[in-house]
Tab-separated table of C-alpha atoms and ligand atoms in Angstrom:
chain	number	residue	atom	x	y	z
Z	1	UNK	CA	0.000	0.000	0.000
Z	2	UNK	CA	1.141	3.712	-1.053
Z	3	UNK	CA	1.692	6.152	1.824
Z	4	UNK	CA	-1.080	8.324	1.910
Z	5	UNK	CA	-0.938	11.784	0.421
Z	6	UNK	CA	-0.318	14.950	2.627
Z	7	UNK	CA	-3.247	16.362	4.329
Z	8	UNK	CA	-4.045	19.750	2.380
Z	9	UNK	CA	-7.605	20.567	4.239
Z	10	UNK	CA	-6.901	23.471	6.779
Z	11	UNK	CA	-5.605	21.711	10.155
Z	12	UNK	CA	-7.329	21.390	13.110
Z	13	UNK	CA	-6.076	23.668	15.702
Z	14	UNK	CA	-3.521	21.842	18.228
Z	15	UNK	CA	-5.076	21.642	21.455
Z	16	UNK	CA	-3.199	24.060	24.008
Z	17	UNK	CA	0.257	22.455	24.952
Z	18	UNK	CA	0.302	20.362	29.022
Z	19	UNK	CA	1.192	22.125	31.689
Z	20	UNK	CA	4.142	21.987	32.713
Z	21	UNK	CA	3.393	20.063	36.118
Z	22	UNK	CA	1.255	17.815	33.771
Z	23	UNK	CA	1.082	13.622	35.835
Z	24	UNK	CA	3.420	11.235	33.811
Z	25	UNK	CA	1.045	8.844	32.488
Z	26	UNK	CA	3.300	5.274	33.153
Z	27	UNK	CA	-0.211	2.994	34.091
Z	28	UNK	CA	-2.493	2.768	30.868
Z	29	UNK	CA	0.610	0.979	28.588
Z	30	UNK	CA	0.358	4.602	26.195
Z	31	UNK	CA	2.905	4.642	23.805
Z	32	UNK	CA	5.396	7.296	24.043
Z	33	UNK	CA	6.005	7.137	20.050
Z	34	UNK	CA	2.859	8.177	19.035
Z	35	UNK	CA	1.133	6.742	15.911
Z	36	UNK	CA	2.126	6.383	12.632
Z	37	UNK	CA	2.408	9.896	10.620
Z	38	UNK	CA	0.260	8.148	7.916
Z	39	UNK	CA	-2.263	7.273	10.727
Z	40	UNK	CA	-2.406	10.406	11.470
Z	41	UNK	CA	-2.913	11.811	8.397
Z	42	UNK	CA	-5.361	9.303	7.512
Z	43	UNK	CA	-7.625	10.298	10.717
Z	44	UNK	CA	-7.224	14.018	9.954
Z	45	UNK	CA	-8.443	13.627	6.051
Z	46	UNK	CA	-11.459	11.312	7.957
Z	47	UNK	CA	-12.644	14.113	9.965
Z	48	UNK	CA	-13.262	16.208	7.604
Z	49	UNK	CA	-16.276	14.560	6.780
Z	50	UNK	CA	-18.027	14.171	10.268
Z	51	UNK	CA	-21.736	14.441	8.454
Z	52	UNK	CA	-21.882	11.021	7.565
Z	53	UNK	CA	-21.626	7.858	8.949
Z	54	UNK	CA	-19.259	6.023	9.488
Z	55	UNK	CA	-19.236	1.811	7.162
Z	56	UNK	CA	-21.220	-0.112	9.370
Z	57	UNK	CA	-19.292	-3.337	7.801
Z	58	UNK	CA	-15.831	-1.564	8.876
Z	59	UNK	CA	-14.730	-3.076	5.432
Z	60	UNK	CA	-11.243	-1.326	5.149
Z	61	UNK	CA	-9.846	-2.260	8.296
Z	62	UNK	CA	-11.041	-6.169	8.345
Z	63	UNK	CA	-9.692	-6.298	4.863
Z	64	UNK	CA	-6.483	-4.537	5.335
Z	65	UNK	CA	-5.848	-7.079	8.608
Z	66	UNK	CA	-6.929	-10.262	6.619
Z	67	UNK	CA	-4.291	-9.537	3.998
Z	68	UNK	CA	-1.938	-8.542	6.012
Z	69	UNK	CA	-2.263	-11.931	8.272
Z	70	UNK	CA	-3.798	-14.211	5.358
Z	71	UNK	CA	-6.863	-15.236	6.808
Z	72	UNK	CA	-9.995	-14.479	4.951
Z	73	UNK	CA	-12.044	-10.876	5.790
Z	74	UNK	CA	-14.888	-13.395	7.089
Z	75	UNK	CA	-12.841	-14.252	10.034
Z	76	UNK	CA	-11.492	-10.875	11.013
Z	77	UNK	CA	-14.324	-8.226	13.530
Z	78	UNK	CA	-13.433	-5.042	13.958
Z	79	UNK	CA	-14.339	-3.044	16.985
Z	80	UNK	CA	-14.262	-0.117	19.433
Z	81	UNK	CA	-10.990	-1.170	21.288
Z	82	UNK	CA	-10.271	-4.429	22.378
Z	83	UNK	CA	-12.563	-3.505	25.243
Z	84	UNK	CA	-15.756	-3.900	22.926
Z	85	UNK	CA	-14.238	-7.158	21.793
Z	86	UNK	CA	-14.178	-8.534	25.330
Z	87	UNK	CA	-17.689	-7.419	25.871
Z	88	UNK	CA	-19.075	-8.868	22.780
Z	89	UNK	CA	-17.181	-12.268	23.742
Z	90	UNK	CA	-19.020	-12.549	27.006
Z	91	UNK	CA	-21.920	-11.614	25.476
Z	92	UNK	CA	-22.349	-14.113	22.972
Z	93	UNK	CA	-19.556	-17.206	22.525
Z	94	UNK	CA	-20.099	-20.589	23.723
Z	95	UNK	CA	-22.702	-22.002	26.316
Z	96	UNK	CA	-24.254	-18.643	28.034
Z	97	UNK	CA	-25.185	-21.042	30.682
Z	98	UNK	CA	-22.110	-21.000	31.904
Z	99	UNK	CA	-19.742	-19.195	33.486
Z	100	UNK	CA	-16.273	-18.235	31.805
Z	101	UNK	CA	-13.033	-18.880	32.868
Z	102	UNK	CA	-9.762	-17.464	33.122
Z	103	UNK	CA	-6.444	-17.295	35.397
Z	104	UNK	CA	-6.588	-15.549	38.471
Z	105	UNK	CA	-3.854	-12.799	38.399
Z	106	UNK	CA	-4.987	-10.629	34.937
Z	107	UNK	CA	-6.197	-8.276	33.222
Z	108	UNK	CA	-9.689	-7.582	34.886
Z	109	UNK	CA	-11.713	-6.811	31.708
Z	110	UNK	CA	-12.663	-10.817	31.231
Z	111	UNK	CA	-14.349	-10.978	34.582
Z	112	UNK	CA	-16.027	-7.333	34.398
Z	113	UNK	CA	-18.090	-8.113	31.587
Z	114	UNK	CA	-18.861	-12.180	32.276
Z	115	UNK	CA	-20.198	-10.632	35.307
Z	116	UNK	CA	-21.919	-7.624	33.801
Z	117	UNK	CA	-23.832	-10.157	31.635
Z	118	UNK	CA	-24.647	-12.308	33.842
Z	119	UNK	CA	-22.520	-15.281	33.050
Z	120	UNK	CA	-20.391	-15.108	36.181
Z	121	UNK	CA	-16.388	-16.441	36.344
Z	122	UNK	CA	-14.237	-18.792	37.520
Z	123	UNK	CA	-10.487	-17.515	38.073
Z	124	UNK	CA	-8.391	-20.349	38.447
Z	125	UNK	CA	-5.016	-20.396	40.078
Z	126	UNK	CA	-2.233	-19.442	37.963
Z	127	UNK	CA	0.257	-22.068	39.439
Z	128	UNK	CA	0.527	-24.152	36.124
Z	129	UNK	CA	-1.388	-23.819	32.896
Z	130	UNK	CA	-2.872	-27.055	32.971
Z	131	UNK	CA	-5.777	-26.009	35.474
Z	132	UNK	CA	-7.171	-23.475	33.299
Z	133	UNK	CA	-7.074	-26.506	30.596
Z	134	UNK	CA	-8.610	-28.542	33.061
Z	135	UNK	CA	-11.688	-26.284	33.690
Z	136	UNK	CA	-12.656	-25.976	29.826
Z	137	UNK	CA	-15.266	-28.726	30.693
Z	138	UNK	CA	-17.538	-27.031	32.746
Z	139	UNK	CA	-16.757	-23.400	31.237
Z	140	UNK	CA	-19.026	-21.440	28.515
Z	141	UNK	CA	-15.792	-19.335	27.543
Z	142	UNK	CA	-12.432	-19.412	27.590
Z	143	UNK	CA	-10.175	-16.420	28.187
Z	144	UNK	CA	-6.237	-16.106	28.499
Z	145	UNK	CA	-4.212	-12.775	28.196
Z	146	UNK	CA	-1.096	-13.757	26.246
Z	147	UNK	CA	1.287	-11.540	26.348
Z	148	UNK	CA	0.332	-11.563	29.634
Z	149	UNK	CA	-0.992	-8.312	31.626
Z	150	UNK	CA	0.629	-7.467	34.166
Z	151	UNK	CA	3.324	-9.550	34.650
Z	152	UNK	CA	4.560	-9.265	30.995
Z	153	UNK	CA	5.280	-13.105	30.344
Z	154	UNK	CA	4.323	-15.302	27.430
Z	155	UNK	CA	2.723	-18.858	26.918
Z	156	UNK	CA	5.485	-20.929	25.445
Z	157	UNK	CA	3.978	-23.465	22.157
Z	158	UNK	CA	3.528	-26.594	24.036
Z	159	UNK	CA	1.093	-24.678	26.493
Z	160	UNK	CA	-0.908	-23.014	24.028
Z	161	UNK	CA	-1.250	-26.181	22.119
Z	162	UNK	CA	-2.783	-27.343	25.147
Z	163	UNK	CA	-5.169	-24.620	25.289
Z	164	UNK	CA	-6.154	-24.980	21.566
Z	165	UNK	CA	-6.543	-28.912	22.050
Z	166	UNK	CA	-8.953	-28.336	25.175
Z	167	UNK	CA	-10.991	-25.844	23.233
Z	168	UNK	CA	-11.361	-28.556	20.048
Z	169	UNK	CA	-11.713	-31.110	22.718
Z	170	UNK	CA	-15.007	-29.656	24.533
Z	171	UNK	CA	-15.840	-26.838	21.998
Z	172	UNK	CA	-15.522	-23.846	24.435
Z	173	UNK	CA	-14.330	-21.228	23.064
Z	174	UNK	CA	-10.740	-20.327	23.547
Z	175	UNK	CA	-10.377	-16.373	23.452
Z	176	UNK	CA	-6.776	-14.908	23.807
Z	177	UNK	CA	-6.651	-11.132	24.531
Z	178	UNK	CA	-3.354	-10.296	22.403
Z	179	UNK	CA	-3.388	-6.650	22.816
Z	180	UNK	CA	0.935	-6.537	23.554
Z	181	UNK	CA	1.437	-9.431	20.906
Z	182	UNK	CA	3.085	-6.631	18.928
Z	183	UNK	CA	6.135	-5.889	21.296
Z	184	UNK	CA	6.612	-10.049	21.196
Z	185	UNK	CA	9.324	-11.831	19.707
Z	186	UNK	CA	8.828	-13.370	16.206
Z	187	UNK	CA	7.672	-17.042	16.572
Z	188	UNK	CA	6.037	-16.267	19.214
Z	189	UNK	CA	2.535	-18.281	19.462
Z	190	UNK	CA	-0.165	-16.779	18.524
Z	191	UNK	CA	-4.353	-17.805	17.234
Z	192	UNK	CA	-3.292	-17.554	13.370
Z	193	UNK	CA	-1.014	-20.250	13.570
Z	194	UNK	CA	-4.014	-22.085	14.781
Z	195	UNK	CA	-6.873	-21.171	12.750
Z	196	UNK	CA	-6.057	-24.034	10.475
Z	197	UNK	CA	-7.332	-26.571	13.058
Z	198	UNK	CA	-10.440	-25.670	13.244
Z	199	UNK	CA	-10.257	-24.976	16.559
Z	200	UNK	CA	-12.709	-22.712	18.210
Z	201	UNK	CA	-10.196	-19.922	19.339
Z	202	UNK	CA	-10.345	-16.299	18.658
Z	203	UNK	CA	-7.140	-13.566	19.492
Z	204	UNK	CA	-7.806	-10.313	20.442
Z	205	UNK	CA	-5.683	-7.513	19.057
Z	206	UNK	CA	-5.677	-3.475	19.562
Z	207	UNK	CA	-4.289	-0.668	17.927
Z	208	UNK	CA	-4.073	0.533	21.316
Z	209	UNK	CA	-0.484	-0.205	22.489
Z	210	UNK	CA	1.968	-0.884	19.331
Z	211	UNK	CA	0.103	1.774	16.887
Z	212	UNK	CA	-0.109	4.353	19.134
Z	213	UNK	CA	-3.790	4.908	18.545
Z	214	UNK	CA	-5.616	4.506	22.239
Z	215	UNK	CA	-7.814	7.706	21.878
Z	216	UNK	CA	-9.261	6.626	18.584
Z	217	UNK	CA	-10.411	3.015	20.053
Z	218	UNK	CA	-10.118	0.912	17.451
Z	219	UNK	CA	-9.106	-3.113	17.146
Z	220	UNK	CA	-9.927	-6.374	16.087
Z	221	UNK	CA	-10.572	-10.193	16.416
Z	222	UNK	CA	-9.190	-12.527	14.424
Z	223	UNK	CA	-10.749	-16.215	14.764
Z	224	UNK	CA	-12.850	-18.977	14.071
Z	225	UNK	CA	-15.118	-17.766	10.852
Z	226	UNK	CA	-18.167	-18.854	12.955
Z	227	UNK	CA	-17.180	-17.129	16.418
Z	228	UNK	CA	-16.467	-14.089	14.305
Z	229	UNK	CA	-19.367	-14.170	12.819
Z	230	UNK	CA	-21.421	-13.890	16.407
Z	231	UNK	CA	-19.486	-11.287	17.270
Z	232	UNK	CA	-20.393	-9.051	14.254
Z	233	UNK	CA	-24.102	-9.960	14.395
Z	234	UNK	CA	-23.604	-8.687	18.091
Z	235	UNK	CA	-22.361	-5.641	16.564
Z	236	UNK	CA	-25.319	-4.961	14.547
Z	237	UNK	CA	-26.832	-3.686	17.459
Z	238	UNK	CA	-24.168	-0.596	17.497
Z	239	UNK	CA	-23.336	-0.787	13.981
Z	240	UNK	CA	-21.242	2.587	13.824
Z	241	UNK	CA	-18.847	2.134	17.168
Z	242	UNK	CA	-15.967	2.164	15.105
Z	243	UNK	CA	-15.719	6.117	13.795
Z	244	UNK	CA	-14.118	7.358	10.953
Z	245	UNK	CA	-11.061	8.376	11.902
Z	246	UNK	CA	-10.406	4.922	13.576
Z	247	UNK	CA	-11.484	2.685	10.779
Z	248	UNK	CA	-8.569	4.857	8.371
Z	249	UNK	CA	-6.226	5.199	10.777
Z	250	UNK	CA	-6.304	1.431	11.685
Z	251	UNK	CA	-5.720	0.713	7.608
Z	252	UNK	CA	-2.518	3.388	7.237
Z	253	UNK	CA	-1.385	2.082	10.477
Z	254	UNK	CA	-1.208	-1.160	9.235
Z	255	UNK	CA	0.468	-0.303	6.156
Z	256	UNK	CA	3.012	1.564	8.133
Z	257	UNK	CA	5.420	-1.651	8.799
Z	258	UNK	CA	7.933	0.878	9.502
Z	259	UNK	CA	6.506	2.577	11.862
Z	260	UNK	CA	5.943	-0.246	14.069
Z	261	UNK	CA	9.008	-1.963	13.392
Z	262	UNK	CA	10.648	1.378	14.910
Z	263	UNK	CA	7.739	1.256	17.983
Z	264	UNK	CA	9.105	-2.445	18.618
Z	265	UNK	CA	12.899	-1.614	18.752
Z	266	UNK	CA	12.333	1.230	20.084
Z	267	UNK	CA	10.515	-0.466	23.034
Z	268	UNK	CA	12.216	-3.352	23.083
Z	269	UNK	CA	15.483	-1.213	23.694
Z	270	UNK	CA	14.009	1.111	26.296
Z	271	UNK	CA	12.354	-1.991	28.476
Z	272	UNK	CA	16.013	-3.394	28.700
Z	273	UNK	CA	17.533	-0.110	29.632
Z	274	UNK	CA	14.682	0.266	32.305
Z	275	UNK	CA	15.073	-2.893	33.910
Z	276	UNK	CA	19.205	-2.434	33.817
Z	277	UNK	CA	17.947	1.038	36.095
Z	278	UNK	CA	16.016	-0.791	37.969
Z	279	UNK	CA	18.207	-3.262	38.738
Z	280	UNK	CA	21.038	-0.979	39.651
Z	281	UNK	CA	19.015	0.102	42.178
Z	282	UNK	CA	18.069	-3.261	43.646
Z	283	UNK	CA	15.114	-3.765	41.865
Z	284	UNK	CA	14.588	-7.069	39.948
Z	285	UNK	CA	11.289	-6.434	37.883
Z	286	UNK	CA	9.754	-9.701	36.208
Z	287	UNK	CA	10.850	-11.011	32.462
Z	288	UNK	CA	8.629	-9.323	30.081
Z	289	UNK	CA	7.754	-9.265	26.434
Z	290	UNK	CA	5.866	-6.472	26.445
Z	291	UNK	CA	6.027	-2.434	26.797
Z	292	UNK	CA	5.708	-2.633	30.848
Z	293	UNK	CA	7.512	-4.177	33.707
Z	294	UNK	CA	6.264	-5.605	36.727
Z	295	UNK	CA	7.984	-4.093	39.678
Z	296	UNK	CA	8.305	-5.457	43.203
Z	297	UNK	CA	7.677	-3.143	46.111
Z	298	UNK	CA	6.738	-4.472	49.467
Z	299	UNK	CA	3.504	-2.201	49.492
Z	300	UNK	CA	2.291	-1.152	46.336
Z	301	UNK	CA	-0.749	-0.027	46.838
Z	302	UNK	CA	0.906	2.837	48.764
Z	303	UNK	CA	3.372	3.458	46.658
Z	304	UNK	CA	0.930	4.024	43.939
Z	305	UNK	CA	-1.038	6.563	45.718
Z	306	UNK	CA	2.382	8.555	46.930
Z	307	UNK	CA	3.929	8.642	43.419
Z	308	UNK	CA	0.441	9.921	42.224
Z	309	UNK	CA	0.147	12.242	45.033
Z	310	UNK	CA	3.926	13.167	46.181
Z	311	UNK	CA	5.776	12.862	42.489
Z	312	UNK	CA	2.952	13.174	40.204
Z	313	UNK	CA	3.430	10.121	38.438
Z	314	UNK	CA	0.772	7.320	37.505
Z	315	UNK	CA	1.887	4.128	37.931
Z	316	UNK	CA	-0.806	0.994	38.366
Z	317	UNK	CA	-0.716	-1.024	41.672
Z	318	UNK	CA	-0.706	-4.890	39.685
Z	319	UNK	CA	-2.293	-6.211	42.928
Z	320	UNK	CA	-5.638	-4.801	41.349
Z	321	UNK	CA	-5.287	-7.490	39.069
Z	322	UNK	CA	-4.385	-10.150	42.119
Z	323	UNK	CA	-0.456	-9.575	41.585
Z	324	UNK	CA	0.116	-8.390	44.907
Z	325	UNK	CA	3.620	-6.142	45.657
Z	326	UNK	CA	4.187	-5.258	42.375
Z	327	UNK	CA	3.711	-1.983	40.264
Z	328	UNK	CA	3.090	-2.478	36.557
Z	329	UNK	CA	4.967	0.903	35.172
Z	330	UNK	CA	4.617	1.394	31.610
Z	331	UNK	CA	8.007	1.962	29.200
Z	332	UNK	CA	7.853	5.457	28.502
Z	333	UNK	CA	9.893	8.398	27.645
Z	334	UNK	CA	13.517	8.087	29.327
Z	335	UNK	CA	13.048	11.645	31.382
Z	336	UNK	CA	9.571	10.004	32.794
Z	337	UNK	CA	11.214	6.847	33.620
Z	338	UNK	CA	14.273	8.463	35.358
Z	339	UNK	CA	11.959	10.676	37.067
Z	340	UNK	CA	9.752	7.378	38.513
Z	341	UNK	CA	13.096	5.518	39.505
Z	342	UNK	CA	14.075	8.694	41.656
Z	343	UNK	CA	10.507	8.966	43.162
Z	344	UNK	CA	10.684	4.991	43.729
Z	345	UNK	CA	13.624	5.630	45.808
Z	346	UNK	CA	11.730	7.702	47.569
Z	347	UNK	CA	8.489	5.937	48.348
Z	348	UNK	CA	9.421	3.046	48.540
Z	349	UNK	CA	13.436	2.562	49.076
Z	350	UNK	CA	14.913	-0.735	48.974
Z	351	UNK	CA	16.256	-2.330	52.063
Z	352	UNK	CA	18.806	-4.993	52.778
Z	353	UNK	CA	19.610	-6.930	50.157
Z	354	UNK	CA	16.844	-5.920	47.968
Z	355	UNK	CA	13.303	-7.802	46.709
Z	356	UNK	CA	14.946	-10.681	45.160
Z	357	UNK	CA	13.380	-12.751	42.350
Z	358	UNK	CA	9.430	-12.672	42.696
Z	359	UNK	CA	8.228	-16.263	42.057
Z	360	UNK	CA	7.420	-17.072	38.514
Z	361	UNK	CA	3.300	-17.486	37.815
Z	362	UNK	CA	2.489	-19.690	35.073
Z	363	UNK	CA	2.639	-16.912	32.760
Z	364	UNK	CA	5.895	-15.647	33.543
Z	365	UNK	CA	7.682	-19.144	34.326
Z	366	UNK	CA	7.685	-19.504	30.113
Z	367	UNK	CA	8.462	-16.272	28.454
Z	368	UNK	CA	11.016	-15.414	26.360
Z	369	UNK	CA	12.176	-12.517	27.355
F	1	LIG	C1	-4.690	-7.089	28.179
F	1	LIG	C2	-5.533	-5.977	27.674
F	1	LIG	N1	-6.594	-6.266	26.929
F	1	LIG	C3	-7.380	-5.304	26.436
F	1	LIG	C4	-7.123	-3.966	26.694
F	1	LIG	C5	-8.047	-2.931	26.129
F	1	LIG	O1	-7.459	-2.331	25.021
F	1	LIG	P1	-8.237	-1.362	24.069
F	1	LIG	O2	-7.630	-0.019	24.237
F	1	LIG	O3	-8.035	-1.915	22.696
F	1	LIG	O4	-9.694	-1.375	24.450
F	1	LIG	C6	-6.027	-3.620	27.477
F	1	LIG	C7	-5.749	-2.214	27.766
F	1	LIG	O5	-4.879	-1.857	28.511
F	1	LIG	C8	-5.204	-4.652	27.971
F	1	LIG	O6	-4.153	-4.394	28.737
């Protein structure tokens, strides 16, 4: 695909610059690259035409994502964020009469909306992979956040093949929230390698993290033909959630290999450097494949509110998500970073020897870092 022409419509005015004592944003996994220039220019042309609606089929996007991973635009929804896609799972995959499932220390979006809609979930202990295998027999709905948020690890091949054989086995639905696959190696697993099985699984993906494109909501799910096909009649009930703006910027965004290739470097370099600071410090943060480390303070609730409060810095306290004494910062700009490892020191100063390792969860005992 061509890179998209300059924008020659008059601009839209910049909105006035942060303050200076503006919070450093390190707990929503932003991305301090910002989007692809082509994105950009892609949403900018798109909003000049905010009269009509937006296509209902999001056509562009789902093609421009089935090319690019070879599956076929039937298997490929596009949504409002992965955070629609997680609703619209719970909503309507697999047995409604029963609850989902997923691992106990994660991203808390799974067991929001089983629970908003009535379906209820089972967390299961993270200590070992088979257990969540083990409960696809009495589960509606799979779900399993790979890369993994917040402790940044990665299922290795033999335990997703597990995953995908449970789903074939009993026909629930395996849905894997990929949202930080970007940042991972190459080779790592993922639900396109599997989509040839026939499988019932279904990845997640955002535009979110990599792209750079959180404030125009915007992502997908790639899957099963027939999952994918609930989740769009699902989406005929709010047939326009993906805007203008979102459904070009997600197609020059994609086209934009360079871009991202940069954004994955980039990251890749900046995580290492970060947890080389850290450690210098006495700080050993958990292996991670993705743009945030897990960090280990004795009290981290605490330390969340005083960095907020004291430093002005937004970090996220991972024991929200059941990984208790551990921050999850995000990778940002080095002057934010340095800033947080100062006010660390601060509110929460290492003692003694330091931390030490925290003990590997399922997720974490396989990645590749
Ligand atoms: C694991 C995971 N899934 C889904 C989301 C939601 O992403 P989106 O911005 O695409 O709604 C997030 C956002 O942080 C996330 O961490």
């Amino acid at each position: 695909m061509t890179a998209p022409a300059a924008h020659a419509a008059p601009r839209i005015p910049a909105p006035p610059s942060a303050p200076a004592d503006a919070l450093v944003r390190l707990h929503l996994s932003e991305s301090p690259y910002g989007p692809s220039p082509h994105a950009l220019a892609a949403a900018h042309r798109a909003v000049d035409d905010t009269g009509t609606y937006p296509d209902p089929a999001r056509t562009a996007p789902a093609q421009a994502v089935a090319e690019l991973l070879g599956v076929r635009p039937d298997q490929v929804a596009v949504a409002n964020g992965s955070d629609e896609l997680v609703l619209l799972t719970a909503l309507c995959l697999g047995d409604r009469q029963r609850p989902g499932v997923t691992t106990a220390d994660t991203f808390p979006g799974y067991r929001i909306c089983l629970e908003n809609v009535g379906r209820g979930c089972r967390e299961v202990p993270v200590d070992g992979i088979d257990a969540l295998a083990d409960a696809f027999d009495d589960a509606g709905v799979a779900y399993v956040c790979h890369p993994h948020n917040p402790t940044g690890g990665v299922l290795d091949r033999a335990a997703f093949d597990l995953l995908v054989e449970r789903a074939a086995a009993t026909g629930t639905p395996l849905v894997v929230d990929e949202a930080y696959l970007d940042f991972a190696p190459p080779g790592t697993p993922q639900v396109p390698d599997y989509l040839g099985t026939g499988a019932p699984v279904l990845g997640l993906r955002t535009f979110s993290k990599a792209h750079g494109l959180a404030g125009l909501r915007v992502g997908y799910a790639v899957g099963r033909a027939d999952l994918v096909g609930r989740l769009r009649a699902v989406q005929g009930s709010m047939p326009f959630s993906v805007n203008r703006a979102a459904q070009a910027a997600a197609v020059a965004a994609l086209a934009d290999r360079g871009h991202l290739e940069r954004v994955r470097r980039g990251n890749a370099d900046a995580r290492e450097r970060f947890r080389a600071d850290l450690a210098a410090r006495g700080r050993r943060a958990l292996p991670s494949v993705t743009n945030f480390l897990a960090v280990p303070v004795p009290d981290a609730a605490r330390a969340e509110r005083l960095l907020e409060r004291d430093h002005g810095i937004l970090v996220r306290d991972a024991g929200r998500f059941g990984l208790h004494g551990h921050l999850r910062v995000s990778v940002g700009k080095a002057a934010d970073l340095a800033r947080l490892l100062d006010a660390l020191d601060i509110v929460a100063p290492v003692t003694g020897p330091g931390p030490g390792p925290a003990l590997p969860t399922a997720a974490t005992a396989q990645e590749r870092p």
